[in-house]
Every structure is written in structure tokens, then in C-alpha cells.
CSV table of C-alpha atoms in Angstrom, one decimal:
chain,number,residue,atom,x,y,z
I,695,MET,CA,67.0,133.3,103.6
I,696,THR,CA,67.4,129.6,104.4
I,697,SER,CA,64.6,127.3,105.4
I,698,LYS,CA,65.8,127.3,109.0
I,699,GLU,CA,65.9,131.0,109.1
I,700,LYS,CA,62.4,131.2,107.7
I,701,ASP,CA,61.2,128.7,110.4
I,702,LYS,CA,62.9,130.8,113.1
I,703,SER,CA,61.3,134.0,111.8
I,704,THR,CA,57.9,132.2,111.6
I,705,LEU,CA,58.2,130.9,115.1
I,706,LYS,CA,59.1,134.4,116.5
I,707,THR,CA,56.3,136.0,114.5
I,708,THR,CA,53.8,133.4,115.9
I,709,TYR,CA,54.8,134.1,119.5
I,710,GLU,CA,54.6,137.8,118.9
I,711,THR,CA,51.1,137.4,117.3
I,712,LEU,CA,49.9,135.2,120.2
I,713,ARG,CA,51.3,137.7,122.7
I,714,ASP,CA,49.4,140.6,121.1
I,715,ASP,CA,46.2,138.5,120.9
I,716,PHE,CA,46.3,137.5,124.5
I,717,ARG,CA,47.0,141.1,125.5
I,718,ARG,CA,44.0,142.2,123.5
I,719,ILE,CA,41.8,139.6,125.2
I,720,ASP,CA,43.1,140.7,128.6
I,721,GLY,CA,42.2,144.3,127.7
I,722,LEU,CA,38.7,143.4,126.6
I,723,HIS,CA,37.9,141.4,129.7
I,724,ASN,CA,39.9,143.3,132.3
I,725,ASP,CA,37.5,142.4,135.0
I,726,GLY,CA,39.5,139.9,137.1
I,727,SER,CA,37.8,137.0,135.4
I,728,PHE,CA,39.4,133.7,134.8
I,729,LEU,CA,39.7,134.5,131.0
I,730,SER,CA,41.4,137.8,131.7
I,731,HIS,CA,43.7,136.4,134.3
I,732,LEU,CA,44.8,133.5,132.1
I,733,SER,CA,45.2,135.6,129.0
I,734,GLY,CA,47.4,138.1,130.8
I,735,GLN,CA,49.7,135.3,132.0
I,736,LEU,CA,49.8,133.6,128.6
I,737,SER,CA,50.8,137.0,127.0
I,738,HIS,CA,53.7,137.1,129.5
I,739,PHE,CA,54.7,133.6,128.6
I,740,CYS,CA,54.7,134.4,124.8
I,741,ALA,CA,56.8,137.5,125.5
I,742,ALA,CA,59.3,135.4,127.5
I,743,ARG,CA,59.6,132.9,124.6
I,744,VAL,CA,60.4,135.9,122.2
I,745,ASP,CA,63.1,137.0,124.7
I,746,LEU,CA,64.5,133.4,124.6
I,747,LEU,CA,64.5,133.3,120.8
I,748,GLU,CA,66.4,136.6,120.7
I,749,PHE,CA,68.9,135.1,123.2
I,750,TYR,CA,69.4,132.0,121.1
I,751,ASP,CA,70.1,134.4,118.2
I,752,LYS,CA,72.9,136.0,120.3
I,753,LEU,CA,74.3,132.6,121.1
I,754,ALA,CA,74.3,131.7,117.4
I,755,GLY,CA,76.1,134.9,116.7
I,756,ILE,CA,79.1,133.8,118.7
I,757,ALA,CA,80.0,131.3,116.0
I,758,SER,CA,80.7,134.0,113.5
I,759,SER,CA,82.6,136.3,115.9
I,760,LYS,CA,86.2,136.7,114.6
I,761,SER,CA,87.3,138.6,117.7
I,762,GLY,CA,86.5,135.7,120.1
I,763,ALA,CA,83.4,134.5,121.8
I,764,LYS,CA,82.0,137.0,124.3
I,765,VAL,CA,80.1,134.4,126.2
I,766,GLU,CA,80.5,136.3,129.5
I,767,ASP,CA,78.3,139.1,128.1
I,768,LEU,CA,75.4,136.6,127.7
I,769,LEU,CA,75.3,135.2,131.3
I,770,PRO,CA,73.6,138.3,132.8
I,771,VAL,CA,71.2,138.4,129.9
I,772,ILE,CA,69.8,134.9,130.4
I,773,SER,CA,69.8,135.5,134.2
I,774,ASP,CA,67.7,138.6,133.7
I,775,ILE,CA,65.3,136.7,131.3
I,776,CYS,CA,64.8,134.0,133.9
I,777,GLU,CA,64.3,136.4,136.9
I,778,THR,CA,62.1,138.8,135.0
I,779,ASN,CA,59.7,136.4,133.5
I,780,VAL,CA,59.4,133.3,135.6
I,781,SER,CA,57.1,134.9,138.2
I,782,LYS,CA,54.7,136.3,135.6
I,783,PHE,CA,52.9,133.1,134.7
I,784,TYR,CA,52.0,131.2,137.8
I,785,HIS,CA,48.4,130.0,137.3
I,786,PRO,CA,48.1,126.3,138.3
I,787,ILE,CA,47.1,125.4,134.7
I,788,LEU,CA,50.5,126.7,133.6
I,789,THR,CA,52.5,124.8,136.2
I,790,GLN,CA,54.3,122.6,133.6
I,791,VAL,CA,54.8,125.5,131.2
I,792,LYS,CA,56.5,127.4,134.0
I,793,ALA,CA,58.5,124.4,135.1
I,794,VAL,CA,59.9,123.8,131.5
I,795,PHE,CA,60.7,127.5,131.1
I,796,SER,CA,62.5,127.5,134.4
I,797,LEU,CA,64.5,124.4,133.6
I,798,GLU,CA,65.5,125.7,130.2
I,799,THR,CA,66.7,129.1,131.4
I,800,GLU,CA,68.5,127.6,134.4
I,801,ALA,CA,70.2,124.9,132.2
I,802,LEU,CA,71.3,127.7,129.9
I,803,GLN,CA,72.8,129.6,132.8
I,804,LYS,CA,74.6,126.5,134.1
I,805,LEU,CA,76.0,125.7,130.7
I,806,LEU,CA,77.2,129.2,130.1
I,807,ARG,CA,78.8,129.2,133.5
I,808,ALA,CA,80.5,125.9,132.6
I,809,HIS,CA,81.6,127.2,129.2
I,810,LEU,CA,83.3,130.2,130.9
I,811,ASP,CA,84.9,128.2,133.7
I,812,ILE,CA,86.4,125.7,131.3
I,813,GLN,CA,87.7,128.6,129.2
I,814,LYS,CA,89.4,130.0,132.3
I,815,TRP,CA,90.8,126.5,133.2
I,816,GLN,CA,89.0,126.4,136.5
I,817,PHE,CA,88.6,122.8,137.5
I,818,TYR,CA,86.3,122.9,140.6
I,819,PRO,CA,83.8,125.5,139.3
I,820,SER,CA,83.7,123.6,135.9
I,821,VAL,CA,82.7,120.4,137.7
I,822,ILE,CA,80.0,122.1,139.7
I,823,ALA,CA,78.5,123.9,136.7
I,824,LEU,CA,78.5,120.8,134.5
I,825,GLN,CA,76.9,118.7,137.3
I,826,GLU,CA,74.2,121.4,137.9
I,827,ALA,CA,73.5,121.6,134.2
I,828,LYS,CA,73.1,117.8,134.1
I,829,VAL,CA,70.6,117.9,136.9
I,830,LYS,CA,68.4,120.5,135.1
I,831,LEU,CA,68.5,118.6,131.8
I,832,ASP,CA,67.8,115.2,133.5
I,833,GLU,CA,64.8,116.7,135.2
I,834,TRP,CA,63.5,118.1,131.9
I,835,ASN,CA,64.1,114.7,130.3
I,836,LEU,CA,62.2,112.9,133.1
I,837,MET,CA,59.3,115.4,132.8
I,838,ILE,CA,58.9,114.5,129.1
I,839,GLN,CA,59.2,110.8,129.8
I,840,GLY,CA,56.6,111.0,132.5
I,841,ARG,CA,54.2,112.7,130.1
I,842,GLU,CA,54.8,110.0,127.5
I,843,THR,CA,54.1,107.1,129.9
I,844,ARG,CA,50.6,108.4,130.6
I,845,LYS,CA,49.7,107.9,126.9
I,846,LEU,CA,48.0,104.8,125.5
I,847,PHE,CA,50.3,102.0,124.6
I,848,PHE,CA,49.6,102.2,120.9
I,849,SER,CA,50.4,106.0,120.7
I,850,LYS,CA,53.5,107.0,118.8
I,851,PRO,CA,56.3,108.5,121.0
I,852,GLN,CA,56.7,112.2,120.4
I,853,PRO,CA,60.1,113.5,119.3
I,854,ILE,CA,62.2,115.1,122.0
I,855,CYS,CA,62.0,118.9,122.2
I,856,PRO,CA,64.6,120.4,119.8
I,857,ASN,CA,65.7,122.9,122.5
I,858,LEU,CA,66.4,120.1,124.9
I,859,GLN,CA,68.2,118.1,122.2
I,860,TRP,CA,70.5,121.1,121.5
I,861,LEU,CA,71.2,121.7,125.2
I,862,ASN,CA,72.2,118.1,125.6
I,863,ARG,CA,74.5,118.3,122.6
I,864,TRP,CA,76.1,121.5,124.1
I,865,LYS,CA,76.6,119.8,127.4
I,866,SER,CA,78.2,116.7,125.8
I,867,THR,CA,80.6,119.0,123.8
I,868,LEU,CA,81.6,120.8,127.0
I,869,VAL,CA,82.2,117.5,128.8
I,870,ALA,CA,84.5,116.4,126.0
I,871,LYS,CA,86.3,119.7,126.2
I,872,PHE,CA,86.6,119.4,130.0
I,873,SER,CA,88.2,115.9,129.6
I,874,LEU,CA,90.9,117.4,127.3
I,875,TYR,CA,91.6,120.5,129.3
I,876,PHE,CA,91.8,118.6,132.6
I,877,TYR,CA,93.2,115.4,131.1
I,878,ASN,CA,96.3,115.4,133.3
I,879,VAL,CA,94.2,116.1,136.4
I,880,LEU,CA,91.9,113.2,135.7
I,881,LEU,CA,94.8,111.0,134.8
I,882,GLU,CA,96.0,111.2,138.4
I,883,ASN,CA,93.1,109.1,139.5
I,884,SER,CA,92.9,106.7,136.5
I,885,SER,CA,95.1,105.0,133.9
I,886,VAL,CA,95.9,106.0,130.3
I,887,SER,CA,93.8,103.1,129.0
I,888,GLU,CA,90.8,104.1,131.2
I,889,MET,CA,91.1,107.7,130.0
I,890,ARG,CA,91.1,106.6,126.4
I,891,VAL,CA,87.9,104.6,126.9
I,892,LEU,CA,86.3,107.5,128.7
I,893,CYS,CA,87.2,110.0,126.0
I,894,GLY,CA,86.1,107.5,123.3
I,895,ARG,CA,82.6,107.7,124.7
I,896,HIS,CA,82.3,111.5,124.3
I,897,SER,CA,80.6,113.1,121.4
I,898,ILE,CA,84.0,114.3,120.2
I,899,ASP,CA,87.1,112.3,121.0
I,900,TYR,CA,89.8,115.0,121.2
I,901,ILE,CA,92.5,112.6,122.4
I,902,TYR,CA,92.0,110.3,119.4
I,903,MET,CA,92.0,113.3,117.0
I,904,ILE,CA,95.3,114.6,118.5
I,905,HIS,CA,96.9,111.1,118.6
I,906,SER,CA,96.0,110.4,115.0
I,907,PHE,CA,97.3,113.7,113.7
I,908,GLN,CA,100.6,113.4,115.6
I,909,LYS,CA,101.2,109.8,114.4
I,910,LYS,CA,100.2,110.5,110.8
I,911,TYR,CA,102.2,113.7,110.3
I,912,GLU,CA,105.0,112.9,112.8
I,913,ALA,CA,104.6,116.1,114.9
I,914,SER,CA,107.1,116.4,117.7
I,915,CYS,CA,104.4,117.7,120.1
I,916,VAL,CA,100.8,118.9,120.2
I,917,ALA,CA,100.1,121.0,123.2
I,918,LEU,CA,97.6,123.3,124.8
I,919,ILE,CA,99.1,126.2,126.8
I,920,TYR,CA,97.5,128.6,129.3
I,921,ASP,CA,98.8,132.0,128.2
I,922,LEU,CA,99.8,134.1,131.3
I,923,THR,CA,100.6,137.1,129.2
I,924,GLU,CA,98.9,140.2,130.7
I,925,VAL,CA,97.6,138.0,133.6
I,926,ARG,CA,98.3,139.4,137.0
I,927,ASP,CA,96.2,137.2,139.4
I,928,PHE,CA,96.2,133.7,138.0
I,929,PRO,CA,95.2,131.5,141.0
I,930,GLY,CA,96.5,128.2,139.6
I,931,LEU,CA,94.6,125.0,138.8
I,932,GLY,CA,94.0,123.9,142.4
I,933,TYR,CA,91.2,124.9,144.7
I,934,ARG,CA,91.7,127.9,147.0
I,935,LEU,CA,89.7,129.1,150.0
I,936,PRO,CA,87.5,132.1,149.2
I,937,ILE,CA,89.6,134.2,151.6
I,938,TRP,CA,92.8,133.8,149.6
I,939,ARG,CA,94.7,137.0,148.9
I,940,LYS,CA,96.1,137.8,145.5
I,941,GLU,CA,99.5,138.9,146.8
I,942,GLU,CA,100.0,135.4,148.2
I,943,ILE,CA,99.9,133.8,144.8
I,944,ASP,CA,103.4,132.9,143.4
I,945,VAL,CA,104.0,134.5,140.1
I,946,LEU,CA,104.6,131.7,137.5
I,947,GLU,CA,107.6,132.1,135.3
I,948,THR,CA,106.3,130.0,132.5
I,949,ASN,CA,103.0,129.4,130.9
I,950,PRO,CA,101.4,126.2,132.3
I,951,LEU,CA,101.0,123.3,129.9
I,952,ILE,CA,97.3,122.1,129.9
I,953,PHE,CA,97.9,119.1,127.7
I,954,TYR,CA,100.7,117.7,125.7
I,955,TYR,CA,101.3,114.6,123.5
I,956,PRO,CA,103.3,112.5,123.0
I,957,GLU,CA,105.8,114.0,125.4
I,958,LYS,CA,106.5,117.3,127.2
I,959,PRO,CA,108.4,119.9,125.2
I,960,ASP,CA,112.1,120.1,126.3
I,961,ILE,CA,113.5,123.2,128.0
I,962,SER,CA,114.7,124.9,124.8
I,963,GLN,CA,111.3,124.3,123.2
I,964,LEU,CA,109.5,125.7,126.2
I,965,ASP,CA,111.7,128.8,126.1
I,966,ILE,CA,110.6,129.4,122.5
I,967,LEU,CA,107.0,128.8,123.4
I,968,ASN,CA,107.1,131.3,126.3
I,969,SER,CA,109.0,133.9,124.3
I,970,GLY,CA,106.7,133.4,121.4
I,971,LEU,CA,103.6,134.1,123.5
I,972,ALA,CA,105.3,137.0,125.3
I,973,SER,CA,106.1,138.6,121.9
I,974,LYS,CA,102.6,138.2,120.5
I,975,PRO,CA,99.9,140.2,122.3
I,976,SER,CA,96.4,138.7,122.6
I,977,SER,CA,95.1,141.0,119.9
I,978,SER,CA,97.5,139.8,117.3
I,979,MET,CA,97.1,136.1,117.9
I,980,SER,CA,93.5,135.6,116.7
I,981,TYR,CA,91.2,132.7,116.4
I,982,ASP,CA,91.3,132.5,112.6
I,983,ARG,CA,95.1,132.9,112.0
I,984,ILE,CA,98.0,130.5,112.6
I,985,ILE,CA,101.2,132.2,113.8
I,986,PRO,CA,104.4,130.4,112.7
I,987,LEU,CA,107.8,130.5,114.5
I,988,SER,CA,111.0,128.6,114.0
I,989,ASP,CA,114.5,128.1,115.3
I,990,ASN,CA,117.5,126.1,114.1
I,991,LYS,CA,115.9,122.8,115.1
I,992,ASN,CA,112.1,123.1,115.1
I,993,SER,CA,109.0,124.7,113.6
I,994,TYR,CA,106.2,126.0,115.8
I,995,PHE,CA,102.6,126.9,115.0
I,996,PHE,CA,100.3,128.8,117.3
I,997,ILE,CA,96.6,129.5,117.2
I,998,ARG,CA,94.4,130.9,119.9
I,999,VAL,CA,91.6,128.6,121.0
I,1000,ASP,CA,90.1,130.4,124.0
I,1001,PRO,CA,90.8,133.9,125.4
I,1002,LYS,CA,93.8,132.5,127.4
I,1003,ILE,CA,94.3,129.0,125.8
I,1004,VAL,CA,96.7,128.5,122.8
I,1005,LEU,CA,97.1,125.4,120.7
I,1006,VAL,CA,100.7,124.7,119.7
I,1007,VAL,CA,102.0,122.2,117.2
I,1008,ILE,CA,105.8,121.5,117.1
I,1009,PHE,CA,107.7,119.8,114.2
I,1010,HIS,CA,111.4,118.8,114.1
I,1011,GLY,CA,113.1,120.6,111.2
I,1012,ARG,CA,111.5,123.1,108.8
I,1013,LYS,CA,107.8,123.0,108.2
I,1014,SER,CA,105.9,125.4,106.0
I,1015,GLU,CA,103.0,127.3,107.6
I,1016,LYS,CA,101.1,126.8,104.3
I,1017,ASP,CA,100.9,123.0,104.9
I,1018,ASN,CA,97.2,122.3,104.4
I,1019,PHE,CA,97.1,119.3,106.6
I,1020,VAL,CA,98.6,121.2,109.6
I,1021,SER,CA,96.3,124.2,109.1
I,1022,SER,CA,93.2,122.1,108.6
I,1023,PHE,CA,93.9,120.2,111.8
I,1024,MET,CA,94.5,123.3,113.9
I,1025,PHE,CA,91.5,125.2,112.5
I,1026,ASP,CA,89.2,122.2,113.0
I,1027,LEU,CA,90.4,121.4,116.5
I,1028,SER,CA,90.3,125.1,117.7
I,1029,SER,CA,86.9,125.5,116.1
I,1030,GLN,CA,85.4,122.5,117.8
I,1031,LEU,CA,86.9,123.4,121.2
I,1032,ARG,CA,85.2,126.8,120.9
I,1033,CYS,CA,81.9,125.0,120.2
I,1034,THR,CA,81.6,126.9,116.9
I,1035,LYS,CA,79.6,124.1,115.2
I,1036,ILE,CA,77.2,123.8,118.1
I,1037,PHE,CA,76.5,127.5,118.1
I,1038,SER,CA,76.2,127.6,114.3
I,1039,SER,CA,73.6,124.9,114.4
I,1040,LEU,CA,71.3,127.3,116.4
I,1041,ARG,CA,70.6,129.4,113.4
I,1042,GLY,CA,66.9,128.8,112.7
I,1043,PHE,CA,66.8,125.9,115.1
I,1044,LYS,CA,64.7,127.0,118.1
């Protein structure tokens, strides 16, 4: 057991012990007194923190999932934690405790929603979810800053809450991913130089990573593709009214290119990409395996990044799938886009 895992276990045990102690006090003084009332609500708060610790454990488990991140399964879980617990500790003394718990759980909901919407390549819902998450995190930051300003001038500033730090890191990672997935959309209202400056400010500069790899190893193209295989009701990238009917959607003949650099694949390359995706069911193109293809002119390498997003690298001529530089780049980029490192850092860090 690592030191972080020990810390996590100790924290959970502490909350469980406090929960049981407060329940015991509530039972001994079950007379409607202030002590009984407050103890009962504090026991509910400790129980809620245990639920959150277990939820963070489930988030951390996503990092080691070889079958793909099941983030959608966690959204109803955190919603239930918030709705079930937030009304159980309402005493005026616990106002700030309740406010922080609400902000934390609501921020988790918004970030999970953003994570899913970006995975599904849904522009408008992604923007809304990221903005709502930012509002919750900013409010939490301001609450901490307000508490610090009331201290004496010679007091040492307290370190920011680790949970808030981690949530801010997750949000920053999602913003960087959003900028890559919707790069061409954002480029319509800005210039290439402006986008490079913007992406350079992110916690992860995906554009620089891709540009550097392409230039160093002379890749013909690095692209992200939305895999339409087995998709029957893809609404497209744009916004649609809630009353749209599925039968009104035009069936796309090719898989949409989310991003490509330095130039768009030609028609023959697109045909290979589309046929390659069509011949490889989702179950066979995993997150930890690179699939090679080749024709007379080019070599193609595929790896799944998200449930319907595939990273493709194209080289002119023959290229071995055992090339360490290619595989290292593809595994690293796909892992970062799935937020694997962010989720891994949760182990014992709550």
C-alpha cells in the first residue's frame, strides 16, 4: 500500500469514526436539544464525505479501465449523492460546510457532463457545461479567499483545498481537449496565430504536441476522426432545435474529420480511413492497441481515443507498426485526451 493509499484509507476511516461517534451522541441525547440536533446533522455530513470518497475512488478507477472510460455511469451517482445528502445538514452553524459540499458536488456534475459532451463532439452542450463548472469553482475559490482576508495580516496563507486543486486541474485539461476537438470551429472566428497563442496557455498544448511530432517524424497527416460506425442518429456538429426529428438528419457517407494537420487527407486516403473504420468494430479497436493498415502508397495507424473518436497517423511509404516513436506519441496523446493521468492522480488524493 502506497503512502497516498494509506492517507486515503486513514481519511475514510476518520470520517467513518466521526460519523459513528456523532450518531452515538445523538442517540444518547435524543431529546431535541442543540447537542442532539447538531450531532445528528454532523453525522450526516460525515456520511456524505464517505460517499464522496467512494465516488472519487470510482473516478480513479476509470484510469485503469482497459475497456474504455464509463464516465456516463458516474453522472447519476454524483447527482444522487448531492440530492440525498445536501438537505440533511442545514443548521446555521453548518452554512459554509453545506455551501462547500454543494459547490463540490455540483462542480463534479458539471465536469462529468462536460467530459461526456466533449467525448460525443457536442459543441454547444460542452460550452455550457464548462462554463457552469467554471462558475462553481470560481465561487468556491472566492469563498476561500474571503475567509483568508478576514485573518490577521501576519497570518500565513492556508494552502488551497486539495479537492478544489484537483477539480481545477480537471477543468483545465478539459478546456485544452475542447480546444483541440473544436479547433476548426474556433478557427472560424479567429486566426491560426491567435489559436496557437490560446492553446499555448492551456495546461496541455495539444496543437504544439501534434505539430512537433509531425515535423520531427515527417508524418503525412495527424487526424482525429468521429467514427460513425454503428451510429444511426448522429445530429452533426451544429446546434439543433429540441424538436428536431431523427429522420430529418442526412446520413453522412464519410466519417467527419474533427482535426487534421498539416493538411486534409486526399480522397484516396479518406477512402482507406473510412473502409478501415468500417472493417474494425468498436470492440476490436481498443484504447491500448494501435491498428496498422497500409496500401501501395501510405501507412496508416489507428487508436481509439474516446468511444467514437479515433486518432489516425498517416505516413507516405512503408512504416512499421513497431516504430517506438510513433507508438509512444499515439499512446501518450490518446491517454492525455482521456484524462488518464488526471484520474490516476486521484488515488489516495482526496
